[in-house]
Amino acid sequence: MTDETALQRVKFYQTGTHTVGNRLMDKARRSVQASMDRSNAITSGHRACQGCGEALGARYALDAALRASDGQLVAVNATGCLEVFTTPYPETSWQIPWLHSLFGNAPAVATGVAAGMRRKGRADVRVVAQGGDGGTTDIGFGCLSGMFERNDDVLYICYDNEAYMNTGVQRSSATPPTARTATTPAVGDAPGNIFGTGKNLPLIAMAHNIPYVATANVADLHDLEDKVTTAMDIRGARYIHIMVPCPLGWGSAADATIHVARMAVESGLFPLFEAEHGRVTRSKKIRRRVPVEDYLRPQRRFAHLFKKGQEDTERIARLQRMADANIERFNLLGERETP
Amino acid sequence: MLKQTEGSQAVAEAIALCRPEVVCAYPITPQTHIVEGVGALVKAGKIENCEFINVESEFAALSVAIGASAAGARAYTATASQGLLFMGEAVYNAAGLGLPIVMTIGNRAIGAPINIWNDHTDSMSMKDSGWIQLFAETNQEAVDLHIQAFRLAEELSCPVMVCMDGFILTHAYERIDVPSQEEVDAFLPPYDPIQVLDPVEPYSIGAMVGPEAFTEVRYLAHEKQLQALRRIPEIGAVFKDVFGRQSGGLIHSYRTEGAETIAVALGSVNGTIKEVIDGMRDDGAAVGSVSICSFRPFPLDELRAALVGAKHVVVIEKSLAPGLGGIVASNIRMALRETAVPVYTVIAGLGGRPITMNSLREVLEAAGNMRLPDVQFLDLDHGAVEREILRAKQTRRAGPTAENILRNLGHAAVAGND
Ligand SMILES: Cc1ncc(C[n+]2csc(CCOP(=O)(O)OP(=O)(O)O)c2C)c(N)n1
Ligand code: SF4
Ligand SMILES: [Mg+2]
């Protein structure tokens, strides 16, 4: 049994958080975050909102990438919350070389950094590019697709908080149906974002046949770190899509970030899976399935679905069908042998 | 080595001699032959340690160059026209980050109406982006300016655009002295970056800057251009020592001694202008010309010194600021602000319209006779314009202007490989 499959098969019986305690893990598999001398790519003192999932996701991912690359890491950042809250002049939270160019060009800039490093005899320096969902699925999409298509040696990480947060919570092509944003207000017959729109970037990334695509979530640190480590072991274009709740944009409590993120997974709305060369190779089973309401209710962006006496049962059911379809498609209950 | 070759090919060879490490390419006429040429040299293994990256857009081309340059590599790309606009955001960004990228512009008009032929509207659209802009008068100068551009860019950590007229230069075959690798190596040291992405010394590059420091950062960008004003002639002098010929510099004056009327222009049209000057001088007219090689930084002092003795300054320019007139002329007026020398704008050569010796001579003579208006459009078909204005007055749904003008002139739509 390989290490990888062991992780899937060994069951840790716990109550409460459902996360695997660090002490139960093999030493080598323990989280970077638990180490006394953790790499700390983004150090404290940055200006993210309290409970920011993006700050958490970025630190988890980059610390894991730092460990995997032995500290030989460069990050390229698209414009967005992460860029703004980490580098208010003249301060910076970045403990690693970091380059911000524009909103829509991070994948191309990263391609250039990787090429430059190779030409300078520094192919050991690995390159991560990162951006929000807007920077990734919308304005940077052309550059991202180009980077994928050329199979450039870049790990691209999307921190998906399902809207343009830095500019004040506007709809992106990653905003889910019914969600209220500043440009999909909760008014009219069908308040919030409409159904039948949006794009699924992990699937689009897979369609480029790149060596590795994965989705991850801040509620599952070990899974996230494993995926980053796997990605860092591979050369070529890699894509990790991390769901990162945004308390400000989602209207969720600052201390509920991990809970909300977990409900997204447990409801099936955000499937966790890995794919190699265009084929899904693994999906992470749901531990204890919950109805989509459990995910939606703690977020004020969905409050209009749950108005007293006039619950929008029809559209909640439609969201449930989306979750069910994910569960079926990605085998999230483990009903099939193969993913 | 002297050889009969195409301007684009010669520039490609010059780029190769500069030992670029990352070259990004995206096709657009009339620049395409240059990157094709560089690509072929990379593929044939004739440029050591160089990656040629075919990207998906000009925006990506310059963005890849930005990343490569920040990683400490010598980066090059080329574009023109719509391509320069498409990468516009990255153009400002490269300058703001102070990355010494060299980019060729095969100067071409900007649509609509779409037009593949030469003028300077593309470069002018980026004149205030913070890039140094050098305009080549000949293909020999285009070759030489590229070699100088890398040295200038890297010394100052400021990107440089070498602008060469589309088709007129890029596609012209002529005798060009393409220097040897030894000469170029003697002139151009390896790139030693002032900032580089390095895990040993981790910088944050491209951080957000608020009102408390933004003005100072912008001032330094201006100051860098002022430094370039000093370095451009000095680098030109070193170039002359190594290669034995004068190329580049801030401006070139031609027969301006005692000239009453002086023509000013950028780029290849200076060749035609010089011939007109020769002809008029032969006929006893006191005329001369000044070619501006460095448009950014703009050599105010040198131009004032060159033009102050004239009675009329006629700026022949291949771009238009609609609603104002001339861009170059406005800049020249700044140079002559403390003098009473009148500056006339002649908008010429838009979208590839030939600039003929006869027409040039006419405007220079008109200026001498005080008959030149402030803004003149060279060889404008007034009849066609009047008819179209009238027609548009008579019908609300007048239709698309460009097509109407073509019909009006009796031309069928013209196709090109855009
Ligand atoms: C070309 C361009 N268009 C628009 C903007 C404004 N802008 C900056 S950040 C941002 C939102 C970023 O959203 P996302 O990528 O989802 O990241 P988040 O802030 O949500 O983490 C926008 C619209 C910009 N900087 N550049
Ligand atoms: S708005 Fe959202 S993504 Fe941005 S810093 Fe605040 S919590 Fe984080
Ligand atoms: Mg976002």
mmCIF file with all atom_site columns, C-alpha atoms in Angstrom, chain B residues 29 108 114-117 167 406 411-418:
data_model
loop_
_atom_site.group_PDB
_atom_site.id
_atom_site.type_symbol
_atom_site.label_atom_id
_atom_site.label_alt_id
_atom_site.label_comp_id
_atom_site.label_asym_id
_atom_site.label_entity_id
_atom_site.label_seq_id
_atom_site.pdbx_PDB_ins_code
_atom_site.Cartn_x
_atom_site.Cartn_y
_atom_site.Cartn_z
_atom_site.occupancy
_atom_site.B_iso_or_equiv
_atom_site.pdbx_formal_charge
_atom_site.auth_seq_id
_atom_site.auth_comp_id
_atom_site.auth_asym_id
_atom_site.auth_atom_id
_atom_site.pdbx_PDB_model_num
ATOM 1  C CA . THR B 1 29  ? 2.212   42.910 -39.215 1.00 0.00 ? 29  THR B CA 1
ATOM 2  C CA . ARG B 1 108 ? 1.801   50.987 -37.770 1.00 0.00 ? 108 ARG B CA 1
ATOM 3  C CA . ILE B 1 114 ? -8.160  48.809 -39.386 1.00 0.00 ? 114 ILE B CA 1
ATOM 4  C CA . ASN B 1 115 ? -5.033  49.609 -41.367 1.00 0.00 ? 115 ASN B CA 1
ATOM 5  C CA . ILE B 1 116 ? -1.783  47.681 -41.492 1.00 0.00 ? 116 ILE B CA 1
ATOM 6  C CA . TRP B 1 117 ? 0.406   50.434 -42.911 1.00 0.00 ? 117 TRP B CA 1
ATOM 7  C CA . PHE B 1 167 ? 7.224   48.281 -44.121 1.00 0.00 ? 167 PHE B CA 1
ATOM 8  C CA . LEU B 1 406 ? -13.827 54.638 -49.903 1.00 0.00 ? 406 LEU B CA 1
ATOM 9  C CA . HIS B 1 411 ? -12.053 52.533 -54.311 1.00 0.00 ? 411 HIS B CA 1
ATOM 10 C CA . ALA B 1 412 ? -13.103 49.011 -53.516 1.00 0.00 ? 412 ALA B CA 1
ATOM 11 C CA . ALA B 1 413 ? -12.326 47.851 -49.982 1.00 0.00 ? 413 ALA B CA 1
ATOM 12 C CA . VAL B 1 414 ? -8.603  47.145 -49.685 1.00 0.00 ? 414 VAL B CA 1
ATOM 13 C CA . ALA B 1 415 ? -7.494  43.871 -48.168 1.00 0.00 ? 415 ALA B CA 1
ATOM 14 C CA . GLY B 1 416 ? -4.301  43.232 -46.261 1.00 0.00 ? 416 GLY B CA 1
ATOM 15 C CA . ASN B 1 417 ? -2.794  40.505 -44.103 1.00 0.00 ? 417 ASN B CA 1
ATOM 16 C CA . ASP B 1 418 ? -3.576  42.116 -40.775 1.00 0.00 ? 418 ASP B CA 1
#
